[in-house]
CSV table of C-alpha atoms in Angstrom, one decimal:
chain,number,residue,atom,x,y,z
A,6,MET,CA,0.0,-0.2,-0.1
A,7,THR,CA,1.2,3.5,-0.9
A,8,GLU,CA,0.1,6.3,1.4
A,9,PRO,CA,-2.1,9.0,-0.4
A,10,LYS,CA,-0.3,12.4,-0.9
A,11,ASP,CA,-3.0,14.1,-2.8
A,12,LEU,CA,-6.2,13.0,-1.4
A,13,GLU,CA,-8.3,15.1,-3.9
A,14,ALA,CA,-6.3,13.6,-6.9
A,15,ILE,CA,-6.7,10.0,-5.8
A,16,ALA,CA,-10.3,10.4,-4.9
A,17,THR,CA,-11.1,12.3,-8.3
A,18,GLN,CA,-9.2,9.5,-10.2
A,19,VAL,CA,-11.3,6.7,-8.6
A,20,MET,CA,-14.6,8.9,-9.1
A,21,GLN,CA,-13.9,9.2,-12.9
A,22,ALA,CA,-12.9,5.5,-13.4
A,23,ALA,CA,-16.2,4.5,-11.7
A,24,ARG,CA,-17.8,7.0,-14.1
A,25,ALA,CA,-16.2,5.8,-17.1
A,26,LYS,CA,-17.0,2.1,-16.5
A,27,GLY,CA,-20.5,2.8,-16.3
A,28,ALA,CA,-21.8,4.2,-13.1
A,29,ASP,CA,-24.4,6.7,-13.2
A,30,VAL,CA,-23.1,8.4,-9.9
A,31,ALA,CA,-20.0,7.8,-8.3
A,32,GLU,CA,-19.0,9.3,-4.7
A,33,VAL,CA,-15.5,8.9,-3.1
A,34,SER,CA,-14.7,9.6,0.4
A,35,LEU,CA,-11.0,9.3,1.2
A,36,GLY,CA,-9.3,10.0,4.7
A,37,GLN,CA,-6.3,9.6,6.9
A,38,SER,CA,-5.6,10.0,10.3
A,39,TRP,CA,-2.7,10.1,12.9
A,40,ASP,CA,-3.1,8.8,16.4
A,41,LEU,CA,-1.4,8.5,19.6
A,42,SER,CA,-2.5,6.8,22.7
A,43,VAL,CA,-0.5,6.3,26.0
A,44,LYS,CA,-1.8,4.9,29.3
A,45,VAL,CA,0.2,5.3,32.7
A,46,ARG,CA,-0.8,3.2,35.7
A,47,LEU,CA,0.9,3.9,39.0
A,48,GLY,CA,3.6,5.7,37.2
A,49,ASN,CA,4.4,3.0,34.8
A,50,VAL,CA,3.7,3.1,31.1
A,51,GLU,CA,1.3,0.5,30.4
A,52,LEU,CA,0.1,1.4,26.9
A,53,LEU,CA,1.9,3.2,23.8
A,54,GLU,CA,0.2,3.1,20.4
A,55,GLU,CA,1.1,5.5,17.6
A,56,ALA,CA,-0.3,4.7,14.2
A,57,GLY,CA,-1.3,6.4,11.0
A,58,SER,CA,-4.3,5.1,8.9
A,59,SER,CA,-5.9,5.6,5.6
A,60,GLY,CA,-8.9,4.5,3.8
A,61,LEU,CA,-11.1,5.0,0.6
A,62,ALA,CA,-14.6,4.2,0.3
A,63,LEU,CA,-16.7,4.2,-3.0
A,64,ARG,CA,-20.3,4.3,-3.3
A,65,VAL,CA,-21.8,3.8,-7.0
A,66,ILE,CA,-25.3,4.0,-8.3
A,67,ARG,CA,-26.5,2.7,-11.3
A,68,GLY,CA,-30.4,2.9,-12.1
A,69,ASP,CA,-31.8,2.4,-8.7
A,70,ARG,CA,-29.3,0.2,-7.5
A,71,VAL,CA,-26.4,0.9,-5.1
A,72,SER,CA,-23.2,-0.7,-3.9
A,73,THR,CA,-20.3,0.3,-1.7
A,74,THR,CA,-16.7,-0.9,-1.5
A,75,SER,CA,-13.7,0.2,0.2
A,76,THR,CA,-9.8,-0.3,0.3
A,77,THR,CA,-6.7,0.6,2.0
A,78,ASP,CA,-4.6,-0.3,-1.1
A,79,PHE,CA,-4.0,2.9,-3.1
A,80,SER,CA,-1.8,1.2,-5.8
A,81,GLU,CA,-3.2,1.6,-9.3
A,82,ALA,CA,-4.2,-2.2,-9.1
A,83,GLY,CA,-5.8,-1.7,-5.7
A,84,LEU,CA,-7.8,1.2,-6.9
A,85,LEU,CA,-9.0,-0.3,-10.0
A,86,ARG,CA,-10.0,-3.4,-8.1
A,87,CYS,CA,-12.0,-1.2,-5.8
A,88,VAL,CA,-13.8,0.1,-8.7
A,89,GLU,CA,-14.4,-3.2,-10.3
A,90,ASP,CA,-15.7,-4.8,-7.3
A,91,ALA,CA,-18.3,-1.7,-6.9
A,92,LEU,CA,-19.7,-2.2,-10.2
A,93,MET,CA,-19.9,-5.9,-9.9
A,94,LEU,CA,-21.8,-5.5,-6.6
A,95,VAL,CA,-24.1,-3.0,-7.9
A,96,GLU,CA,-25.6,-5.5,-10.4
A,97,LEU,CA,-26.3,-7.9,-7.7
A,98,SER,CA,-28.1,-5.6,-5.4
A,99,GLU,CA,-31.9,-4.9,-5.1
A,100,ALA,CA,-33.4,-2.0,-7.0
A,101,ASP,CA,-34.3,0.9,-4.4
A,102,PRO,CA,-36.4,3.8,-6.1
A,103,PHE,CA,-35.3,6.0,-3.2
A,104,ALA,CA,-31.5,5.5,-3.9
A,105,ALA,CA,-30.3,8.7,-5.5
A,106,PRO,CA,-27.9,11.3,-4.8
A,107,ALA,CA,-28.3,14.7,-3.3
A,108,ASP,CA,-29.5,17.1,-6.1
A,109,PRO,CA,-26.4,18.8,-7.8
A,110,SER,CA,-27.9,22.0,-7.7
A,111,GLN,CA,-28.3,21.9,-4.1
A,112,LEU,CA,-24.7,21.0,-3.3
A,113,ALA,CA,-22.5,23.2,-1.2
A,114,LYS,CA,-20.4,25.7,-2.7
A,115,GLY,CA,-17.3,27.2,-1.3
A,116,PRO,CA,-15.6,29.2,0.2
A,117,PHE,CA,-16.5,27.7,3.4
A,118,GLN,CA,-16.2,29.3,6.8
A,119,ASP,CA,-13.2,28.3,9.0
A,120,LEU,CA,-14.7,26.7,12.2
A,121,GLU,CA,-11.1,26.2,13.8
A,122,LEU,CA,-11.3,22.3,14.0
A,123,PHE,CA,-7.7,21.7,13.6
A,124,ASP,CA,-4.9,22.7,15.9
A,125,PRO,CA,-1.3,21.7,14.5
A,126,GLN,CA,-0.1,21.7,18.2
A,127,ILE,CA,-2.1,18.6,18.7
A,128,SER,CA,-0.5,16.8,16.1
A,129,SER,CA,3.0,17.9,17.3
A,130,ILE,CA,2.6,16.2,20.8
A,131,SER,CA,5.3,13.5,21.2
A,132,ALA,CA,4.7,10.3,23.2
A,133,THR,CA,7.1,11.5,25.5
A,134,GLU,CA,4.9,14.6,26.2
A,135,ALA,CA,1.8,12.6,26.1
A,136,ILE,CA,3.4,10.2,28.9
A,137,SER,CA,4.4,13.0,30.8
A,138,ARG,CA,1.0,14.6,30.9
A,139,ALA,CA,-0.8,11.3,31.8
A,140,ARG,CA,2.1,10.5,34.6
A,141,ASP,CA,1.5,14.1,35.9
A,142,ALA,CA,-2.2,13.8,36.3
A,143,GLU,CA,-2.3,10.6,37.9
A,144,GLU,CA,0.4,11.7,40.4
A,145,VAL,CA,-1.6,14.9,41.3
A,146,ALA,CA,-4.6,12.6,41.9
A,147,LEU,CA,-2.8,10.0,44.1
A,148,SER,CA,-1.1,12.6,46.0
A,149,ALA,CA,-4.3,14.4,47.0
A,150,ASP,CA,-5.2,11.9,49.8
A,151,PRO,CA,-3.4,9.1,51.6
A,152,ARG,CA,-6.5,7.0,51.0
A,153,LEU,CA,-6.0,7.3,47.3
A,154,THR,CA,-3.5,4.2,46.9
A,155,LEU,CA,-4.6,2.6,43.8
A,156,SER,CA,-5.5,3.8,40.2
A,157,GLU,CA,-7.0,2.3,37.0
A,158,GLY,CA,-4.6,4.5,35.2
A,159,ALA,CA,-4.5,7.7,33.4
A,160,THR,CA,-4.7,8.1,29.5
A,161,PHE,CA,-3.9,10.7,27.2
A,162,GLY,CA,-4.8,10.3,23.3
A,163,ARG,CA,-4.7,12.8,20.4
A,164,THR,CA,-5.7,12.5,17.0
A,165,SER,CA,-5.4,14.5,13.8
A,166,SER,CA,-7.3,13.6,10.4
A,167,GLU,CA,-7.8,14.8,7.0
A,168,SER,CA,-10.5,13.7,4.5
A,169,VAL,CA,-11.8,14.6,1.2
A,170,LEU,CA,-15.3,13.9,-0.5
A,171,VAL,CA,-15.7,13.9,-4.1
A,172,LEU,CA,-18.9,13.5,-5.9
A,173,SER,CA,-19.6,13.1,-9.7
A,174,GLY,CA,-22.3,15.6,-9.3
A,175,GLY,CA,-19.6,18.1,-9.0
A,176,PHE,CA,-18.8,18.5,-5.4
A,177,VAL,CA,-15.4,18.6,-3.9
A,178,GLY,CA,-14.8,19.3,-0.1
A,179,ARG,CA,-12.1,18.7,2.4
A,180,THR,CA,-11.9,18.7,6.0
A,181,ARG,CA,-9.2,18.6,8.6
A,182,GLY,CA,-9.7,17.9,12.4
A,183,SER,CA,-7.8,17.4,15.6
A,184,TYR,CA,-8.8,16.1,19.0
A,185,ALA,CA,-7.1,15.5,22.6
A,186,SER,CA,-8.2,14.0,25.6
A,187,LEU,CA,-7.0,13.1,29.1
A,188,VAL,CA,-8.7,11.1,31.6
A,189,VAL,CA,-7.6,10.0,35.1
A,190,THR,CA,-9.3,7.1,37.3
A,191,PRO,CA,-8.0,7.0,40.8
A,192,VAL,CA,-9.3,4.5,43.2
A,193,ALA,CA,-9.9,4.5,47.2
A,194,GLU,CA,-10.6,1.7,49.3
A,195,ASP,CA,-13.6,2.0,51.6
A,196,GLU,CA,-14.0,1.3,55.1
A,197,ASP,CA,-16.2,-1.9,54.1
A,198,GLY,CA,-13.2,-3.1,51.8
A,199,LYS,CA,-15.0,-2.2,48.6
A,200,ARG,CA,-13.0,-0.1,46.0
A,201,ARG,CA,-14.6,3.1,45.1
A,202,ARG,CA,-13.3,4.1,41.7
A,203,GLY,CA,-14.0,7.9,40.4
A,204,HIS,CA,-12.6,9.7,37.3
A,205,TYR,CA,-12.4,13.2,35.6
A,206,TRP,CA,-11.8,13.8,31.8
A,207,SER,CA,-11.1,16.7,29.8
A,208,ALA,CA,-11.6,16.9,25.8
A,209,ALA,CA,-11.0,19.4,23.1
A,210,ARG,CA,-10.0,20.3,19.5
A,211,HIS,CA,-7.4,22.7,20.5
A,212,LEU,CA,-4.6,22.1,23.1
A,213,LEU,CA,-5.0,25.6,24.9
A,214,ASP,CA,-8.6,24.4,25.6
A,215,LEU,CA,-7.8,21.1,27.3
A,216,GLU,CA,-7.7,21.2,30.9
A,217,SER,CA,-4.0,21.0,32.5
A,218,PRO,CA,-3.1,17.7,34.0
A,219,GLU,CA,-3.2,19.3,37.3
A,220,GLN,CA,-6.6,20.4,37.1
A,221,VAL,CA,-8.0,16.9,35.7
A,222,GLY,CA,-6.1,15.1,38.5
A,223,ARG,CA,-7.5,17.1,41.4
A,224,GLU,CA,-11.0,16.9,40.0
A,225,ALA,CA,-10.5,13.1,39.7
A,226,ALA,CA,-9.2,12.8,43.2
A,227,ARG,CA,-12.0,14.8,44.5
A,228,ARG,CA,-14.8,12.9,42.9
A,229,THR,CA,-13.3,9.7,44.1
A,230,LEU,CA,-13.1,10.5,47.6
A,231,ALA,CA,-16.5,11.7,47.4
A,232,LYS,CA,-17.8,8.4,46.9
A,233,LEU,CA,-16.4,6.9,50.0
A,234,GLY,CA,-19.0,5.7,52.4
A,235,ALA,CA,-21.5,5.0,49.5
A,236,LYS,CA,-24.8,3.4,50.2
A,237,LYS,CA,-28.1,2.4,48.9
A,238,VAL,CA,-31.3,4.2,49.7
A,239,LYS,CA,-34.7,3.1,50.1
A,240,THR,CA,-36.9,2.7,46.9
A,241,CYS,CA,-38.8,5.5,46.3
A,242,THR,CA,-40.2,8.2,44.0
A,243,ALA,CA,-38.2,11.4,43.8
A,244,PRO,CA,-36.5,14.2,42.0
A,245,VAL,CA,-33.4,13.3,40.1
A,246,ILE,CA,-30.6,15.7,39.0
A,247,PHE,CA,-28.3,14.8,36.2
A,248,ASP,CA,-24.7,15.8,36.1
A,249,PRO,CA,-23.5,16.9,32.7
A,250,ASP,CA,-21.5,13.8,32.5
A,251,VAL,CA,-24.7,11.7,32.3
A,252,SER,CA,-27.1,14.2,31.1
A,253,ARG,CA,-25.5,14.3,27.7
A,254,SER,CA,-26.4,10.5,27.6
A,255,ILE,CA,-30.1,11.1,27.9
A,256,ILE,CA,-29.9,13.8,25.4
A,257,GLY,CA,-28.3,11.3,23.3
A,258,ALA,CA,-30.9,8.8,23.7
A,259,PHE,CA,-33.6,11.4,22.6
A,260,ALA,CA,-31.1,12.3,19.5
A,261,GLY,CA,-31.4,8.7,18.2
A,262,CYS,CA,-35.1,8.8,18.3
A,263,ILE,CA,-35.6,11.9,16.0
A,264,MET,CA,-33.2,10.5,13.2
A,265,GLY,CA,-35.3,10.0,9.7
A,266,GLY,CA,-34.0,6.4,9.4
A,267,GLY,CA,-35.8,5.4,12.7
A,268,ILE,CA,-38.8,7.4,11.8
A,269,TRP,CA,-39.6,5.7,8.3
A,270,ARG,CA,-38.8,2.3,9.9
A,271,ARG,CA,-41.3,3.1,12.6
A,272,SER,CA,-38.8,2.2,15.3
A,273,SER,CA,-39.1,5.3,17.4
A,274,TYR,CA,-41.4,6.4,20.0
A,275,LEU,CA,-41.6,10.1,18.4
A,276,LEU,CA,-43.3,8.8,15.2
A,277,GLU,CA,-45.8,11.0,14.2
A,278,ARG,CA,-45.1,13.5,17.0
A,279,GLU,CA,-43.9,16.6,15.0
A,280,GLY,CA,-45.8,19.7,16.2
A,281,THR,CA,-46.7,18.1,19.6
A,282,GLU,CA,-45.4,18.5,23.0
A,283,VAL,CA,-42.3,16.2,23.6
A,284,ALA,CA,-40.7,17.8,26.6
A,285,SER,CA,-41.2,20.6,29.2
A,286,PRO,CA,-41.7,24.1,27.9
A,287,LEU,CA,-38.1,24.8,29.6
A,288,VAL,CA,-36.6,22.5,26.9
A,289,THR,CA,-35.1,23.5,23.7
A,290,MET,CA,-32.6,21.2,21.6
A,291,VAL,CA,-30.9,22.2,18.7
A,292,ASP,CA,-28.4,20.5,16.1
A,293,ASP,CA,-25.7,23.4,15.5
A,294,PRO,CA,-22.9,22.4,13.1
A,295,PHE,CA,-21.4,26.1,13.1
A,296,ILE,CA,-20.0,26.2,16.7
A,297,LYS,CA,-16.4,27.0,16.4
A,298,ARG,CA,-14.1,24.3,17.8
A,299,GLY,CA,-17.2,22.1,18.3
A,300,PRO,CA,-16.8,18.4,18.3
A,301,GLY,CA,-19.4,17.8,15.6
A,302,SER,CA,-19.0,20.9,13.6
A,303,LYS,CA,-18.9,20.8,9.8
A,304,VAL,CA,-19.9,23.2,6.9
A,305,PHE,CA,-21.2,20.3,4.6
A,306,ASP,CA,-22.5,17.1,5.4
A,307,GLY,CA,-21.8,13.4,4.0
A,308,GLU,CA,-23.7,13.9,0.9
A,309,GLY,CA,-22.2,17.4,0.1
A,310,LEU,CA,-25.1,19.5,1.1
A,311,PRO,CA,-24.6,22.6,3.2
A,312,THR,CA,-25.3,22.0,6.9
A,313,ARG,CA,-27.5,24.2,8.9
A,314,ARG,CA,-28.7,24.9,12.3
A,315,ASN,CA,-31.9,22.9,13.0
A,316,VAL,CA,-34.0,23.6,16.0
A,317,VAL,CA,-35.2,20.3,16.8
A,318,VAL,CA,-37.5,20.9,20.1
A,319,GLU,CA,-38.5,24.6,20.7
A,320,ASN,CA,-39.9,25.0,24.2
A,321,GLY,CA,-41.0,21.6,24.6
A,322,ILE,CA,-42.4,21.3,21.0
A,323,LEU,CA,-41.0,18.9,18.3
A,324,ARG,CA,-40.2,21.1,15.4
A,325,THR,CA,-38.5,18.4,12.8
A,326,TYR,CA,-36.6,15.1,12.6
A,327,LEU,CA,-33.0,15.0,11.1
A,328,CYS,CA,-32.9,13.5,7.8
A,329,ASP,CA,-30.2,12.6,5.0
A,330,CYS,CA,-31.7,12.4,1.4
A,331,TYR,CA,-32.7,8.9,1.5
A,332,SER,CA,-34.9,9.1,4.6
A,333,ALA,CA,-36.2,12.5,3.4
A,334,ARG,CA,-37.3,11.0,0.3
A,335,LYS,CA,-38.9,8.0,2.3
A,336,LEU,CA,-40.9,10.5,4.4
A,337,GLY,CA,-41.9,12.9,1.5
A,338,ARG,CA,-39.8,15.9,2.7
A,339,ALA,CA,-36.2,17.7,2.0
A,340,SER,CA,-32.8,16.6,3.7
A,341,THR,CA,-32.0,18.7,6.7
A,342,GLY,CA,-28.3,18.4,6.1
A,343,ASN,CA,-27.6,15.7,8.5
A,344,ALA,CA,-26.1,12.9,6.4
A,345,GLY,CA,-23.3,11.1,8.0
A,346,ARG,CA,-20.9,8.9,5.7
A,347,GLY,CA,-18.9,6.0,7.0
A,348,GLY,CA,-17.4,3.5,5.0
A,349,GLY,CA,-19.6,4.4,1.9
A,350,SER,CA,-22.8,4.1,3.7
A,351,ILE,CA,-24.8,7.1,4.4
A,352,GLY,CA,-27.5,7.6,7.2
A,353,ALA,CA,-28.9,10.6,9.2
A,354,SER,CA,-26.5,11.9,12.2
A,355,THR,CA,-26.2,14.7,14.6
A,356,THR,CA,-23.4,17.5,14.5
A,357,ASN,CA,-23.4,19.2,17.7
A,358,PHE,CA,-26.6,18.2,19.4
A,359,ILE,CA,-27.4,20.4,22.4
A,360,LEU,CA,-29.7,20.8,25.2
A,361,GLN,CA,-29.9,24.7,25.6
A,362,PRO,CA,-28.7,25.9,29.0
A,363,GLY,CA,-31.1,27.8,31.6
A,364,SER,CA,-30.2,30.6,33.6
A,365,MET,CA,-29.4,29.3,37.1
A,366,SER,CA,-26.3,27.9,38.2
A,367,ALA,CA,-25.9,24.0,39.1
A,368,ALA,CA,-25.3,25.2,42.6
A,369,GLU,CA,-28.7,27.1,42.6
A,370,LEU,CA,-30.5,24.2,41.2
A,371,LEU,CA,-29.1,21.8,43.8
A,372,ALA,CA,-29.9,24.3,46.6
A,373,ALA,CA,-33.5,24.7,45.1
A,374,THR,CA,-34.1,20.8,45.5
A,375,PRO,CA,-35.3,19.7,48.9
A,376,THR,CA,-34.5,16.0,48.6
A,377,GLY,CA,-33.8,13.8,45.7
A,378,LEU,CA,-30.8,12.0,43.8
A,379,TYR,CA,-27.9,13.8,42.3
A,380,VAL,CA,-26.8,11.1,39.3
A,381,THR,CA,-23.0,11.3,38.4
A,382,GLU,CA,-22.8,8.0,37.1
A,383,MET,CA,-25.0,5.5,34.9
A,384,MET,CA,-24.4,1.8,34.0
A,385,GLY,CA,-25.9,-0.5,31.6
A,386,MET,CA,-28.1,0.1,28.3
A,387,GLY,CA,-31.7,0.2,29.6
A,388,PHE,CA,-33.3,2.3,26.9
A,389,ASN,CA,-36.1,1.2,24.3
A,390,PRO,CA,-36.4,3.7,21.5
A,391,VAL,CA,-39.6,2.3,20.3
A,392,THR,CA,-41.4,2.5,23.8
A,393,GLY,CA,-39.3,5.1,25.4
A,394,ASP,CA,-38.7,3.1,28.4
A,395,PHE,CA,-35.8,4.0,30.4
A,396,SER,CA,-34.0,2.1,33.2
A,397,ARG,CA,-30.2,2.4,34.1
A,398,GLY,CA,-28.1,1.6,37.2
A,399,ALA,CA,-27.0,4.7,38.8
A,400,ALA,CA,-24.4,6.1,41.4
A,401,GLY,CA,-24.3,9.7,42.8
A,402,PHE,CA,-25.4,11.7,46.0
A,403,TRP,CA,-28.4,11.7,48.1
A,404,ILE,CA,-29.8,15.3,48.2
A,405,GLU,CA,-31.3,16.7,51.8
A,406,ASN,CA,-32.3,20.4,52.0
A,407,GLY,CA,-30.7,21.6,49.0
A,408,LYS,CA,-27.2,19.8,49.8
A,409,LEU,CA,-25.3,16.6,48.9
A,410,ALA,CA,-25.8,14.5,52.2
A,411,PHE,CA,-24.1,11.2,51.3
A,412,PRO,CA,-22.8,9.2,48.4
A,413,VAL,CA,-25.4,6.5,46.9
A,414,SER,CA,-24.3,3.6,44.6
A,415,GLU,CA,-26.0,0.2,43.5
A,416,VAL,CA,-29.4,1.8,42.6
A,417,THR,CA,-31.6,1.8,39.6
A,418,ILE,CA,-33.5,4.7,38.1
A,419,SER,CA,-36.3,4.2,35.9
A,420,SER,CA,-39.1,6.1,33.9
A,421,ASN,CA,-40.1,6.8,30.4
A,422,LEU,CA,-38.1,9.2,28.3
A,423,ASP,CA,-41.2,10.8,27.2
A,424,THR,CA,-42.2,11.3,31.0
A,425,MET,CA,-38.8,12.4,31.9
A,426,LEU,CA,-38.7,15.2,29.2
A,427,LYS,CA,-42.0,16.5,30.1
A,428,SER,CA,-41.1,16.7,33.9
A,429,MET,CA,-37.9,18.3,33.3
A,430,ASP,CA,-38.5,21.4,35.8
A,431,ALA,CA,-34.9,22.8,35.9
A,432,ILE,CA,-32.0,23.5,33.8
A,433,ALA,CA,-28.5,24.7,34.6
A,434,ASN,CA,-26.1,27.0,32.7
A,435,ASP,CA,-22.9,24.7,33.0
A,436,LEU,CA,-22.9,23.6,29.2
A,437,THR,CA,-19.5,22.5,28.0
A,438,PHE,CA,-18.6,20.6,24.7
A,439,LYS,CA,-16.4,17.7,25.5
A,440,THR,CA,-18.3,15.7,23.0
A,441,SER,CA,-20.5,16.3,19.8
A,442,THR,CA,-23.7,15.8,22.3
A,443,ALA,CA,-23.9,18.2,25.1
A,444,ALA,CA,-26.2,19.1,28.0
A,445,PRO,CA,-26.1,20.9,31.2
A,446,THR,CA,-27.2,19.8,34.6
A,447,PHE,CA,-30.9,19.3,34.7
A,448,ARG,CA,-33.5,18.1,37.1
A,449,VAL,CA,-36.5,15.6,36.5
A,450,ALA,CA,-39.4,16.3,38.8
A,451,ALA,CA,-40.0,12.5,39.6
A,452,MET,CA,-38.5,9.2,38.8
A,453,THR,CA,-38.5,5.7,40.6
A,454,ILE,CA,-35.6,5.0,42.4
A,455,ALA,CA,-35.1,1.3,43.3
A,456,GLY,CA,-32.7,0.7,46.1
A,457,THR,CA,-33.3,-1.4,49.3
């Protein structure tokens, strides 16, 4: 395999070859990335991986038939084989009247705005520096308290990538991106012999936005020590506050239910719910691809269409589903510019999916909660997108008189996502963008908490 040097030239060559051999439509996505990951445990290096990778995916359409192939062989023979395989497979595929590319007249046109998605400082981080950052963070965490004698390690990772999308409809788009993260997981031994594990992490597209190893280590230590003495609570129904590290997973579950693919397949509890109440009037959710340095930001989607800011839920009312061209055709509507492309396959996806923040601080929200559960961690995968039923293992803190009274573990929280969102009665202002799905601290008025 030869590494691609000019991504656009290679992608264009493959697209033209597919068209010359009989494809009505040819679409090529080609990308390469450079990754480094290190893990340090108790000061010793346990893992060091550094690698570069590249791959090309080809999607062809002939008539109403579609096929996709991919390759990591960029020799002339390897690229030709990729084209020939795609054209062979397209003859074997089933006809699909909804299979078609985006309308060429609607494709995005440059110049594109700079969303600051790439930081050269991240790609220049050496293995030595990565080890130093992980080691420093773990050392700060373990030195915070003598009860912190163990660790599951500290991991630093960074990635830089470059990709190009070339469509026979006349579109060429290039992207560059970077991302770095640092996580520390100290362990403390409790009085009952149980080991309490806590963690904290930071992530950003730009190195200057990443929290320092000292900040990450101190916060990881604080969170771990706070878990000492954790116990169950009696089974009850009470308000539940979700910390941002877990609130994003709830918003992410909702995001999965507003994708066009799930709607036309009738596998979402939000089917036929546009224009109706799906959440509290406090709730507004947007999909915003234009946030500078945002983890999911992009100026064009996987089909070459311009992205746009979509208001999905406005004051509790569901305004739209998110669609690529295929799901939009199935639903008799237009794409929302949300196509994601992976390995040649296309489907609707979010960009930066956000629960808009409220006006109160997280501390004010807590103080306004007489009793309840403050959730900082959830376990398991208990969500049914068809019915909305929700049940997850949880850990966190019991709230009494607006303060965290004692740590809680080994409980289960359950409800229905539709009910949870409609009973959301407070939203804080502590929104951060570690991942492409983001939500601040929020409170659900009542959930079933199963304990003793």
